[in-house]
PDB file of C-alpha atoms and ligand atoms in Angstrom:
ATOM      1  CA  UNK A  39     103.409  76.633  88.351  1.00  0.00           C
ATOM      2  CA  UNK A  40      99.780  77.679  88.060  1.00  0.00           C
ATOM      3  CA  UNK A  41      98.673  81.266  88.513  1.00  0.00           C
ATOM      4  CA  UNK A  42      95.179  81.514  89.927  1.00  0.00           C
ATOM      5  CA  UNK A  43      92.958  84.526  89.317  1.00  0.00           C
ATOM      6  CA  UNK A  44      91.366  85.384  92.673  1.00  0.00           C
ATOM      7  CA  UNK A  45      89.242  88.186  91.260  1.00  0.00           C
ATOM      8  CA  UNK A  46      88.894  91.951  91.620  1.00  0.00           C
ATOM      9  CA  UNK A  47      89.263  93.837  94.877  1.00  0.00           C
ATOM     10  CA  UNK A  48      89.039  97.626  95.087  1.00  0.00           C
ATOM     11  CA  UNK A  49      90.072  97.959  91.454  1.00  0.00           C
ATOM     12  CA  UNK A  50      92.984  95.513  91.719  1.00  0.00           C
ATOM     13  CA  UNK A  51      93.171  92.131  89.970  1.00  0.00           C
ATOM     14  CA  UNK A  52      94.569  89.693  92.494  1.00  0.00           C
ATOM     15  CA  UNK A  53      96.524  86.677  91.218  1.00  0.00           C
ATOM     16  CA  UNK A  54      98.051  83.980  93.374  1.00  0.00           C
ATOM     17  CA  UNK A  55     100.748  81.414  92.720  1.00  0.00           C
ATOM     18  CA  UNK A  56     101.976  78.645  95.046  1.00  0.00           C
ATOM     19  CA  UNK A  57     105.645  78.950  94.188  1.00  0.00           C
ATOM     20  CA  UNK A  58     107.646  81.237  91.922  1.00  0.00           C
ATOM     21  CA  UNK A  59     111.219  82.478  91.655  1.00  0.00           C
ATOM     22  CA  UNK A  60     110.335  86.132  92.203  1.00  0.00           C
ATOM     23  CA  UNK A  61     107.066  87.977  91.685  1.00  0.00           C
ATOM     24  CA  UNK A  62     109.025  90.976  90.397  1.00  0.00           C
ATOM     25  CA  UNK A  63     110.969  88.865  87.892  1.00  0.00           C
ATOM     26  CA  UNK A  64     107.822  87.140  86.653  1.00  0.00           C
ATOM     27  CA  UNK A  65     105.963  90.414  86.088  1.00  0.00           C
ATOM     28  CA  UNK A  66     108.989  91.967  84.410  1.00  0.00           C
ATOM     29  CA  UNK A  67     108.906  89.210  81.796  1.00  0.00           C
ATOM     30  CA  UNK A  68     105.135  88.852  81.522  1.00  0.00           C
ATOM     31  CA  UNK A  69     103.642  92.287  82.224  1.00  0.00           C
ATOM     32  CA  UNK A  70     101.877  92.238  78.842  1.00  0.00           C
ATOM     33  CA  UNK A  71      99.763  89.263  79.941  1.00  0.00           C
ATOM     34  CA  UNK A  72      98.444  91.026  83.050  1.00  0.00           C
ATOM     35  CA  UNK A  73      95.994  93.933  83.261  1.00  0.00           C
ATOM     36  CA  UNK A  74      96.932  97.296  84.712  1.00  0.00           C
ATOM     37  CA  UNK A  75      96.562  97.334  88.522  1.00  0.00           C
ATOM     38  CA  UNK A  76      97.387  93.668  89.023  1.00  0.00           C
ATOM     39  CA  UNK A  77      98.785  92.093  92.157  1.00  0.00           C
ATOM     40  CA  UNK A  78     100.780  88.889  91.919  1.00  0.00           C
ATOM     41  CA  UNK A  79     100.986  87.173  95.304  1.00  0.00           C
ATOM     42  CA  UNK A  80     103.307  84.203  95.830  1.00  0.00           C
ATOM     43  CA  UNK A  81     102.916  81.804  98.731  1.00  0.00           C
ATOM     44  CA  UNK A  82     106.578  80.972  98.284  1.00  0.00           C
ATOM     45  CA  UNK A  83     109.446  82.696  96.458  1.00  0.00           C
ATOM     46  CA  UNK A  84     112.560  80.700  95.663  1.00  0.00           C
ATOM     47  CA  UNK A  85     114.705  83.561  94.405  1.00  0.00           C
ATOM     48  CA  UNK A  86     113.361  86.761  95.931  1.00  0.00           C
ATOM     49  CA  UNK A  87     115.385  89.873  95.194  1.00  0.00           C
ATOM     50  CA  UNK A  88     116.039  93.007  97.181  1.00  0.00           C
ATOM     51  CA  UNK A  89     117.570  96.379  96.409  1.00  0.00           C
ATOM     52  CA  UNK A  90     121.253  96.641  95.539  1.00  0.00           C
ATOM     53  CA  UNK A  91     121.213  93.117  94.006  1.00  0.00           C
ATOM     54  CA  UNK A  92     120.622  91.582  97.386  1.00  0.00           C
ATOM     55  CA  UNK A  93     118.663  88.427  98.036  1.00  0.00           C
ATOM     56  CA  UNK A  94     115.332  88.739  99.800  1.00  0.00           C
ATOM     57  CA  UNK A  95     115.205  85.659 101.970  1.00  0.00           C
ATOM     58  CA  UNK A  96     111.701  84.285 101.636  1.00  0.00           C
ATOM     59  CA  UNK A  97     110.641  82.144 104.532  1.00  0.00           C
ATOM     60  CA  UNK A  98     106.999  82.173 105.512  1.00  0.00           C
ATOM     61  CA  UNK A  99     106.783  85.829 104.573  1.00  0.00           C
ATOM     62  CA  UNK A 100     104.204  87.769 102.596  1.00  0.00           C
ATOM     63  CA  UNK A 101     105.511  88.385  99.103  1.00  0.00           C
ATOM     64  CA  UNK A 102     103.678  90.130  96.302  1.00  0.00           C
ATOM     65  CA  UNK A 103     104.127  92.687  93.545  1.00  0.00           C
ATOM     66  CA  UNK A 104     101.886  95.366  92.164  1.00  0.00           C
ATOM     67  CA  UNK A 105     101.902  95.925  88.421  1.00  0.00           C
ATOM     68  CA  UNK A 106     100.992  99.408  87.215  1.00  0.00           C
ATOM     69  CA  UNK A 107     100.936 100.495  83.617  1.00  0.00           C
ATOM     70  CA  UNK A 108     100.966 104.180  84.491  1.00  0.00           C
ATOM     71  CA  UNK A 109     103.756 105.978  86.322  1.00  0.00           C
ATOM     72  CA  UNK A 110     102.933 106.931  89.899  1.00  0.00           C
ATOM     73  CA  UNK A 111     104.954 108.197  92.838  1.00  0.00           C
ATOM     74  CA  UNK A 112     105.432 104.593  93.971  1.00  0.00           C
ATOM     75  CA  UNK A 113     108.535 105.255  96.066  1.00  0.00           C
ATOM     76  CA  UNK A 114     106.525 107.539  98.355  1.00  0.00           C
ATOM     77  CA  UNK A 115     103.139 105.806  98.168  1.00  0.00           C
ATOM     78  CA  UNK A 116     104.229 102.201  98.737  1.00  0.00           C
ATOM     79  CA  UNK A 117     105.748 102.522 102.220  1.00  0.00           C
ATOM     80  CA  UNK A 118     102.869 104.734 103.418  1.00  0.00           C
ATOM     81  CA  UNK A 119     100.341 102.155 102.180  1.00  0.00           C
ATOM     82  CA  UNK A 120     102.042  99.489 104.307  1.00  0.00           C
ATOM     83  CA  UNK A 121     102.224 101.714 107.399  1.00  0.00           C
ATOM     84  CA  UNK A 122      98.539 102.669 106.990  1.00  0.00           C
ATOM     85  CA  UNK A 123      97.443  99.055 106.478  1.00  0.00           C
ATOM     86  CA  UNK A 124      99.356  97.810 109.519  1.00  0.00           C
ATOM     87  CA  UNK A 125      97.903 100.624 111.647  1.00  0.00           C
ATOM     88  CA  UNK A 126      94.524  98.922 111.126  1.00  0.00           C
ATOM     89  CA  UNK A 127      95.869  96.002 113.172  1.00  0.00           C
ATOM     90  CA  UNK A 128      97.225  98.479 115.763  1.00  0.00           C
ATOM     91  CA  UNK A 129     100.773  97.869 114.588  1.00  0.00           C
ATOM     92  CA  UNK A 130     102.694 101.139 114.566  1.00  0.00           C
ATOM     93  CA  UNK A 131     105.451 101.131 111.954  1.00  0.00           C
ATOM     94  CA  UNK A 132     107.729 103.794 110.553  1.00  0.00           C
ATOM     95  CA  UNK A 133     109.361 104.444 107.217  1.00  0.00           C
ATOM     96  CA  UNK A 134     113.120 104.331 106.957  1.00  0.00           C
ATOM     97  CA  UNK A 135     113.986 106.445 103.969  1.00  0.00           C
ATOM     98  CA  UNK A 136     113.661 105.689 101.132  1.00  0.00           C
ATOM     99  CA  UNK A 137     111.149 102.872 101.432  1.00  0.00           C
ATOM    100  CA  UNK A 138     111.816 100.302 104.111  1.00  0.00           C
ATOM    101  CA  UNK A 139     109.205  99.799 106.788  1.00  0.00           C
ATOM    102  CA  UNK A 140     110.493  99.391 110.340  1.00  0.00           C
ATOM    103  CA  UNK A 141     108.835  98.049 113.458  1.00  0.00           C
ATOM    104  CA  UNK A 142     110.442  98.589 116.876  1.00  0.00           C
ATOM    105  CA  UNK A 143     113.619  99.790 115.153  1.00  0.00           C
ATOM    106  CA  UNK A 144     113.999  96.709 112.944  1.00  0.00           C
ATOM    107  CA  UNK A 145     113.164  96.049 109.319  1.00  0.00           C
ATOM    108  CA  UNK A 146     109.751  94.486 108.841  1.00  0.00           C
ATOM    109  CA  UNK A 147     109.187  95.111 105.161  1.00  0.00           C
ATOM    110  CA  UNK A 148     111.224  95.876 102.066  1.00  0.00           C
ATOM    111  CA  UNK A 149     110.140  97.266  98.723  1.00  0.00           C
ATOM    112  CA  UNK A 150     111.748  96.783  95.324  1.00  0.00           C
ATOM    113  CA  UNK A 151     110.459  99.162  92.653  1.00  0.00           C
ATOM    114  CA  UNK A 152     111.375  98.456  89.039  1.00  0.00           C
ATOM    115  CA  UNK A 153     110.258 100.547  86.072  1.00  0.00           C
ATOM    116  CA  UNK A 154     110.271  99.034  82.608  1.00  0.00           C
ATOM    117  CA  UNK A 155     111.197 101.140  79.599  1.00  0.00           C
ATOM    118  CA  UNK A 156     111.311  99.923  75.984  1.00  0.00           C
ATOM    119  CA  UNK A 157     111.972 103.170  74.128  1.00  0.00           C
ATOM    120  CA  UNK A 158     109.247 104.604  76.322  1.00  0.00           C
ATOM    121  CA  UNK A 159     107.666 103.882  79.703  1.00  0.00           C
ATOM    122  CA  UNK A 160     105.833 100.536  79.818  1.00  0.00           C
ATOM    123  CA  UNK A 161     105.107  99.578  83.394  1.00  0.00           C
ATOM    124  CA  UNK A 162     106.149  99.712  87.036  1.00  0.00           C
ATOM    125  CA  UNK A 163     106.515  96.779  89.358  1.00  0.00           C
ATOM    126  CA  UNK A 164     106.358  97.427  93.082  1.00  0.00           C
ATOM    127  CA  UNK A 165     107.502  94.299  94.898  1.00  0.00           C
ATOM    128  CA  UNK A 166     106.765  94.072  98.610  1.00  0.00           C
ATOM    129  CA  UNK A 167     107.975  91.585 101.195  1.00  0.00           C
ATOM    130  CA  UNK A 168     106.591  91.648 104.741  1.00  0.00           C
ATOM    131  CA  UNK A 169     108.111  89.354 107.342  1.00  0.00           C
ATOM    132  CA  UNK A 170     105.624  87.148 109.110  1.00  0.00           C
ATOM    133  CA  UNK A 171     108.344  85.929 111.442  1.00  0.00           C
ATOM    134  CA  UNK A 172     111.661  87.340 112.661  1.00  0.00           C
ATOM    135  CA  UNK A 173     114.694  86.948 110.392  1.00  0.00           C
ATOM    136  CA  UNK A 174     117.519  87.121 112.936  1.00  0.00           C
ATOM    137  CA  UNK A 175     120.193  86.375 110.327  1.00  0.00           C
ATOM    138  CA  UNK A 176     119.478  89.750 108.693  1.00  0.00           C
ATOM    139  CA  UNK A 177     118.239  91.583 111.788  1.00  0.00           C
ATOM    140  CA  UNK A 178     114.666  91.570 110.492  1.00  0.00           C
ATOM    141  CA  UNK A 179     111.569  91.568 112.656  1.00  0.00           C
ATOM    142  CA  UNK A 180     108.312  89.797 111.872  1.00  0.00           C
ATOM    143  CA  UNK A 181     104.659  90.469 112.614  1.00  0.00           C
ATOM    144  CA  UNK A 182     104.697  87.304 114.744  1.00  0.00           C
ATOM    145  CA  UNK A 183     100.921  87.234 114.828  1.00  0.00           C
ATOM    146  CA  UNK A 184      99.246  84.162 113.415  1.00  0.00           C
ATOM    147  CA  UNK A 185      95.918  86.020 113.358  1.00  0.00           C
ATOM    148  CA  UNK A 186      97.169  88.238 110.533  1.00  0.00           C
ATOM    149  CA  UNK A 187      96.100  86.674 107.280  1.00  0.00           C
ATOM    150  CA  UNK A 188      98.374  87.355 104.293  1.00  0.00           C
ATOM    151  CA  UNK A 189      95.569  87.954 101.818  1.00  0.00           C
ATOM    152  CA  UNK A 190      93.787  90.291 104.225  1.00  0.00           C
ATOM    153  CA  UNK A 191      96.968  92.344 104.708  1.00  0.00           C
ATOM    154  CA  UNK A 192      97.663  92.503 100.958  1.00  0.00           C
ATOM    155  CA  UNK A 193      94.135  93.738 100.254  1.00  0.00           C
ATOM    156  CA  UNK A 194      94.387  96.351 103.005  1.00  0.00           C
ATOM    157  CA  UNK A 195      97.675  97.599 101.535  1.00  0.00           C
ATOM    158  CA  UNK A 196      96.027  97.715  98.094  1.00  0.00           C
ATOM    159  CA  UNK A 197      93.073  99.713  99.412  1.00  0.00           C
ATOM    160  CA  UNK A 198      95.395 102.267 101.027  1.00  0.00           C
ATOM    161  CA  UNK A 199      97.486 102.380  97.855  1.00  0.00           C
ATOM    162  CA  UNK A 200      94.380 103.282  95.876  1.00  0.00           C
ATOM    163  CA  UNK A 201      93.439 106.043  98.340  1.00  0.00           C
ATOM    164  CA  UNK A 202      96.974 107.442  98.295  1.00  0.00           C
ATOM    165  CA  UNK A 203      96.956 107.556  94.486  1.00  0.00           C
ATOM    166  CA  UNK A 204      94.309 110.279  94.759  1.00  0.00           C
ATOM    167  CA  UNK A 205      96.505 112.588  96.858  1.00  0.00           C
ATOM    168  CA  UNK A 206      98.688 115.324  95.405  1.00  0.00           C
ATOM    169  CA  UNK A 207     102.444 115.241  95.868  1.00  0.00           C
ATOM    170  CA  UNK A 208     102.494 117.782  98.730  1.00  0.00           C
ATOM    171  CA  UNK A 209     100.013 115.732 100.754  1.00  0.00           C
ATOM    172  CA  UNK A 210     101.949 112.537 100.055  1.00  0.00           C
ATOM    173  CA  UNK A 211     105.247 114.032 101.208  1.00  0.00           C
ATOM    174  CA  UNK A 212     103.530 115.403 104.315  1.00  0.00           C
ATOM    175  CA  UNK A 213     102.160 111.951 105.160  1.00  0.00           C
ATOM    176  CA  UNK A 214     105.509 110.340 104.393  1.00  0.00           C
ATOM    177  CA  UNK A 215     107.278 112.748 106.758  1.00  0.00           C
ATOM    178  CA  UNK A 216     104.743 112.145 109.537  1.00  0.00           C
ATOM    179  CA  UNK A 217     105.584 108.445 109.476  1.00  0.00           C
ATOM    180  CA  UNK A 218     109.321 108.816 109.069  1.00  0.00           C
ATOM    181  CA  UNK A 219     111.962 107.315 111.260  1.00  0.00           C
ATOM    182  CA  UNK A 220     114.924 109.261 110.016  1.00  0.00           C
ATOM    183  CA  UNK A 221     114.118 112.969 110.327  1.00  0.00           C
ATOM    184  CA  UNK A 222     116.294 114.732 112.913  1.00  0.00           C
ATOM    185  CA  UNK A 223     118.356 111.585 113.374  1.00  0.00           C
ATOM    186  CA  UNK A 224     122.047 111.096 112.788  1.00  0.00           C
ATOM    187  CA  UNK A 225     122.986 108.932 109.858  1.00  0.00           C
ATOM    188  CA  UNK A 226     126.015 107.731 107.961  1.00  0.00           C
ATOM    189  CA  UNK A 227     126.164 108.362 104.245  1.00  0.00           C
ATOM    190  CA  UNK A 228     129.283 107.558 102.217  1.00  0.00           C
ATOM    191  CA  UNK A 229     131.222 107.202 105.483  1.00  0.00           C
ATOM    192  CA  UNK A 230     130.333 110.690 106.708  1.00  0.00           C
ATOM    193  CA  UNK A 231     127.997 111.650 109.495  1.00  0.00           C
ATOM    194  CA  UNK A 232     124.972 113.889 108.849  1.00  0.00           C
ATOM    195  CA  UNK A 233     121.643 114.764 110.381  1.00  0.00           C
ATOM    196  CA  UNK A 234     118.544 114.183 108.240  1.00  0.00           C
ATOM    197  CA  UNK A 235     116.789 117.544 108.128  1.00  0.00           C
ATOM    198  CA  UNK A 236     114.030 117.174 105.537  1.00  0.00           C
ATOM    199  CA  UNK A 237     112.394 115.087 102.847  1.00  0.00           C
ATOM    200  CA  UNK A 238     112.324 117.251  99.737  1.00  0.00           C
ATOM    201  CA  UNK A 239     109.259 117.485  97.529  1.00  0.00           C
ATOM    202  CA  UNK A 240     110.901 115.100  95.026  1.00  0.00           C
ATOM    203  CA  UNK A 241     111.436 112.504  97.777  1.00  0.00           C
ATOM    204  CA  UNK A 242     115.172 113.107  98.127  1.00  0.00           C
ATOM    205  CA  UNK A 243     116.617 113.292 101.622  1.00  0.00           C
ATOM    206  CA  UNK A 244     118.174 116.575 102.747  1.00  0.00           C
ATOM    207  CA  UNK A 245     121.038 116.041 105.183  1.00  0.00           C
ATOM    208  CA  UNK A 246     123.423 118.453 106.849  1.00  0.00           C
ATOM    209  CA  UNK A 247     126.573 118.422 108.891  1.00  0.00           C
ATOM    210  CA  UNK A 248     128.728 121.298 110.075  1.00  0.00           C
ATOM    211  CA  UNK A 249     130.428 121.660 106.694  1.00  0.00           C
ATOM    212  CA  UNK A 250     127.955 120.669 103.992  1.00  0.00           C
ATOM    213  CA  UNK A 251     124.415 119.986 102.904  1.00  0.00           C
ATOM    214  CA  UNK A 252     123.607 117.053 100.623  1.00  0.00           C
ATOM    215  CA  UNK A 253     120.436 115.850  98.936  1.00  0.00           C
ATOM    216  CA  UNK A 254     120.537 112.088  98.674  1.00  0.00           C
ATOM    217  CA  UNK A 255     118.634 110.597  95.770  1.00  0.00           C
ATOM    218  CA  UNK A 256     118.407 106.867  96.316  1.00  0.00           C
ATOM    219  CA  UNK A 257     121.582 105.692  97.981  1.00  0.00           C
ATOM    220  CA  UNK A 258     121.825 103.589 101.072  1.00  0.00           C
ATOM    221  CA  UNK A 259     122.038 105.322 104.432  1.00  0.00           C
ATOM    222  CA  UNK A 260     122.743 103.867 107.862  1.00  0.00           C
ATOM    223  CA  UNK A 261     120.996 105.217 110.939  1.00  0.00           C
ATOM    224  CA  UNK A 262     123.462 106.029 113.680  1.00  0.00           C
ATOM    225  CA  UNK A 263     122.539 104.350 116.958  1.00  0.00           C
TER     226      UNK A 263
HETATM  227  C1  LIG B 576     114.649  95.254  99.920  1.00  0.00           C
HETATM  228  O1  LIG B 576     114.406  95.364 101.119  1.00  0.00           O
HETATM  229  O2  LIG B 576     115.814  95.333  99.496  1.00  0.00           O
HETATM  230  C2  LIG B 576     113.529  94.997  98.964  1.00  0.00           C
HETATM  231  C3  LIG B 576     112.921  93.641  99.159  1.00  0.00           C
HETATM  232  C4  LIG B 576     111.761  93.373  98.219  1.00  0.00           C
HETATM  233  C5  LIG B 576     111.258  91.961  98.343  1.00  0.00           C
HETATM  234  C6  LIG B 576     110.015  91.739  97.530  1.00  0.00           C
HETATM  235  S1  LIG B 576     109.272  90.176  97.868  1.00  0.00           S
HETATM  236  C7  LIG B 576     108.213  90.368  96.505  1.00  0.00           C
HETATM  237  C8  LIG B 576     109.012  90.983  95.389  1.00  0.00           C
HETATM  238  N1  LIG B 576     109.702  89.979  94.619  1.00  0.00           N
HETATM  239  C9  LIG B 576     111.019  90.050  94.757  1.00  0.00           C
HETATM  240  O3  LIG B 576     111.853  89.290  94.212  1.00  0.00           O
HETATM  241  N2  LIG B 576     111.347  91.077  95.561  1.00  0.00           N
HETATM  242  C10 LIG B 576     110.177  91.786  96.018  1.00  0.00           C
END
């Protein structure tokens, strides 16, 4: 395994590797050897991971992780950066709370954010997978456009990420809400039905039904069809 340094783009150090188990796992173990604002892009992942200990099936998809050595509002910024980057190709996506990116009602991109603490905060890893092709076995949709170059998309996401880092929290939440799939929709949370009524300023999801109001922090929700 050889990691190639592809240089600096918009303040990010881009590294590329042909094959790796997981870009998140590699950065978790080796974050000290990489500068702040690095991107590790893998042409192939053999053991990609998703949220809730799931496997991220990597097959001809775009897989990379950002490494930040300062804490940012990555949960809010990362999905917006993907939506904004894809809009440049005229692809209109939406965010499914908390940070999946959906296209035509199906999952196109997933994000796995991991913060490292050793007594105190060390680093954050924001791992992103974008499907190039459909993944019918998991109901995922792909970009299905051979004109979209992986490196070009990664650098566009990085540029939007950098712009979003300059915004204050209120502006970020506003942008997040504008691109959201879930607001005013019915959803199932812990086997009960609610309607998503707001994204709170801390990124939690406010939901209501006729008997209660809940603020969901980072659990899984299911959109009701
Ligand atoms: C999810 O949808 O549950 C999150 C999926 C995150 C997948 C990406 S691919 C690059 C990075 N490396 C990993 O092992 N996972 C993330």
